Amino acid sequence: MANGSGDEFDRIVEGLDLGLEFPVEEPLPAPPLVHPSGATANVTPPNRRRAVAWGAVLGAPLLLILATVSGWLLPRSLVAVAALIFVAGSIYLISQLPEHGPGHPDWPDDGAVL
């Protein structure tokens, strides 16, 4: 770089209007705190359907594991019913997950929920 080019660069930079003023951002109002299930803080009745679904998801495979470990031969119809119960319980639990669509304040963010 020659000495003349440094002076020319300084002259060009001095003539630039970079506009480094940043707008003042006003904080957004905090959204109201609501539990994902929609339940209020004072009323939290146990959800019987959810308990049955968890029993199906955990109980059906446990039944098959215990039968295998103990050497019991289960009829195919009972194995099929246990598999269907597991699938039904899984589908119910997945359908009960909270929706995080465009109405949710953090919508495009699919990060961890604390």
Short mmCIF file of C-alpha atoms in Angstrom, two decimals:
data_model
loop_
_atom_site.label_atom_id
_atom_site.label_comp_id
_atom_site.label_asym_id
_atom_site.label_seq_id
_atom_site.Cartn_x
_atom_site.Cartn_y
_atom_site.Cartn_z
CA MET A 1 0.00 0.00 0.00
CA ALA A 2 1.54 3.29 -1.02
CA ASN A 3 1.43 6.39 1.20
CA GLY A 4 -0.91 8.18 -1.19
CA SER A 5 -3.52 5.43 -1.09
CA GLY A 6 -3.80 5.68 2.73
CA ASP A 7 -4.63 9.37 2.50
CA GLU A 8 -7.14 8.68 -0.24
CA PHE A 9 -8.78 6.00 1.90
CA ASP A 10 -9.05 8.39 4.89
CA ARG A 11 -10.64 11.02 2.61
CA ILE A 12 -13.22 8.49 1.35
CA VAL A 13 -14.07 7.27 4.86
CA GLU A 14 -14.50 10.83 6.16
CA GLY A 15 -17.05 11.51 3.43
CA LEU A 16 -19.20 8.50 4.31
CA ASP A 17 -22.45 8.97 6.21
CA LEU A 18 -22.72 5.62 7.98
CA GLY A 19 -25.80 6.44 10.06
CA LEU A 20 -24.75 4.55 13.19
CA GLU A 21 -27.64 5.87 15.26
CA PHE A 22 -29.68 2.93 16.52
CA PRO A 23 -33.40 3.32 17.23
CA VAL A 24 -34.46 2.98 20.84
CA GLU A 25 -36.40 -0.25 21.21
CA GLU A 26 -39.31 -0.25 23.60
CA PRO A 27 -39.66 -3.49 25.58
CA LEU A 28 -42.61 -5.67 24.68
CA PRO A 29 -45.20 -6.22 27.39
CA ALA A 30 -44.73 -9.51 29.22
CA PRO A 31 -47.28 -12.15 28.19
CA PRO A 32 -49.53 -13.48 30.95
CA LEU A 33 -48.25 -16.64 32.61
CA VAL A 34 -50.50 -19.54 31.68
CA HIS A 35 -49.78 -23.22 32.27
CA PRO A 36 -49.48 -25.11 28.93
CA SER A 37 -52.42 -27.32 29.85
CA GLY A 38 -54.59 -24.24 30.40
CA ALA A 39 -55.19 -25.15 34.06
CA THR A 40 -55.23 -22.41 36.63
CA ALA A 41 -52.86 -22.45 39.60
CA ASN A 42 -55.58 -23.19 42.19
CA VAL A 43 -57.48 -25.92 40.37
CA THR A 44 -55.43 -28.91 39.18
CA PRO A 45 -57.70 -31.97 39.10
CA PRO A 46 -56.01 -35.20 38.03
CA ASN A 47 -56.76 -36.10 34.45
CA ARG A 48 -58.13 -39.64 34.53
CA ARG A 49 -57.86 -40.14 30.75
CA ARG A 50 -54.20 -39.14 30.78
CA ALA A 51 -53.50 -41.55 33.65
CA VAL A 52 -55.17 -44.39 31.73
CA ALA A 53 -53.15 -43.50 28.62
CA TRP A 54 -49.89 -43.58 30.61
CA GLY A 55 -50.96 -46.93 32.05
CA ALA A 56 -51.51 -48.24 28.51
CA VAL A 57 -48.18 -46.90 27.24
CA LEU A 58 -46.23 -48.34 30.15
CA GLY A 59 -48.38 -51.36 31.04
CA ALA A 60 -48.70 -53.08 27.66
CA PRO A 61 -44.95 -53.40 27.02
CA LEU A 62 -44.39 -54.32 30.67
CA LEU A 63 -46.93 -57.16 30.32
CA LEU A 64 -45.13 -58.46 27.23
CA ILE A 65 -41.70 -58.21 28.88
CA LEU A 66 -42.86 -60.00 32.04
CA ALA A 67 -44.51 -62.75 29.96
CA THR A 68 -41.32 -63.23 27.95
CA VAL A 69 -39.05 -63.27 31.01
CA SER A 70 -41.27 -65.72 32.87
CA GLY A 71 -41.63 -68.01 29.86
CA TRP A 72 -45.39 -67.63 29.39
CA LEU A 73 -46.62 -68.13 25.87
CA LEU A 74 -49.27 -65.51 25.18
CA PRO A 75 -51.85 -66.00 22.46
CA ARG A 76 -51.32 -63.86 19.37
CA SER A 77 -54.63 -62.10 19.95
CA LEU A 78 -53.47 -60.92 23.41
CA VAL A 79 -50.17 -59.67 21.96
CA ALA A 80 -52.09 -57.81 19.22
CA VAL A 81 -54.43 -56.25 21.78
CA ALA A 82 -51.47 -55.16 23.93
CA ALA A 83 -49.85 -53.57 20.86
CA LEU A 84 -53.08 -51.76 19.95
CA ILE A 85 -53.51 -50.51 23.53
CA PHE A 86 -49.95 -49.18 23.47
CA VAL A 87 -50.53 -47.40 20.15
CA ALA A 88 -53.87 -45.93 21.30
CA GLY A 89 -52.34 -44.61 24.53
CA SER A 90 -49.41 -43.11 22.63
CA ILE A 91 -51.70 -41.38 20.13
CA TYR A 92 -53.83 -39.95 22.94
CA LEU A 93 -50.81 -38.58 24.81
CA ILE A 94 -49.34 -37.04 21.64
CA SER A 95 -52.69 -35.43 20.82
CA GLN A 96 -52.73 -33.80 24.27
CA LEU A 97 -49.43 -31.96 23.74
CA PRO A 98 -49.84 -28.17 23.76
CA GLU A 99 -50.07 -26.41 20.40
CA HIS A 100 -47.24 -23.99 19.61
CA GLY A 101 -48.54 -22.44 16.40
CA PRO A 102 -48.67 -18.86 15.12
CA GLY A 103 -50.74 -17.74 18.14
CA HIS A 104 -47.94 -18.61 20.57
CA PRO A 105 -45.59 -15.70 21.45
CA ASP A 106 -42.45 -17.76 20.69
CA TRP A 107 -43.97 -19.36 17.58
CA PRO A 108 -41.07 -19.85 15.14
CA ASP A 109 -38.81 -20.94 18.01
CA ASP A 110 -39.09 -24.68 18.72
CA GLY A 111 -36.49 -24.59 21.48
CA ALA A 112 -36.75 -26.01 24.97
CA VAL A 113 -39.70 -24.96 27.10
CA LEU A 114 -38.89 -24.36 30.75
#
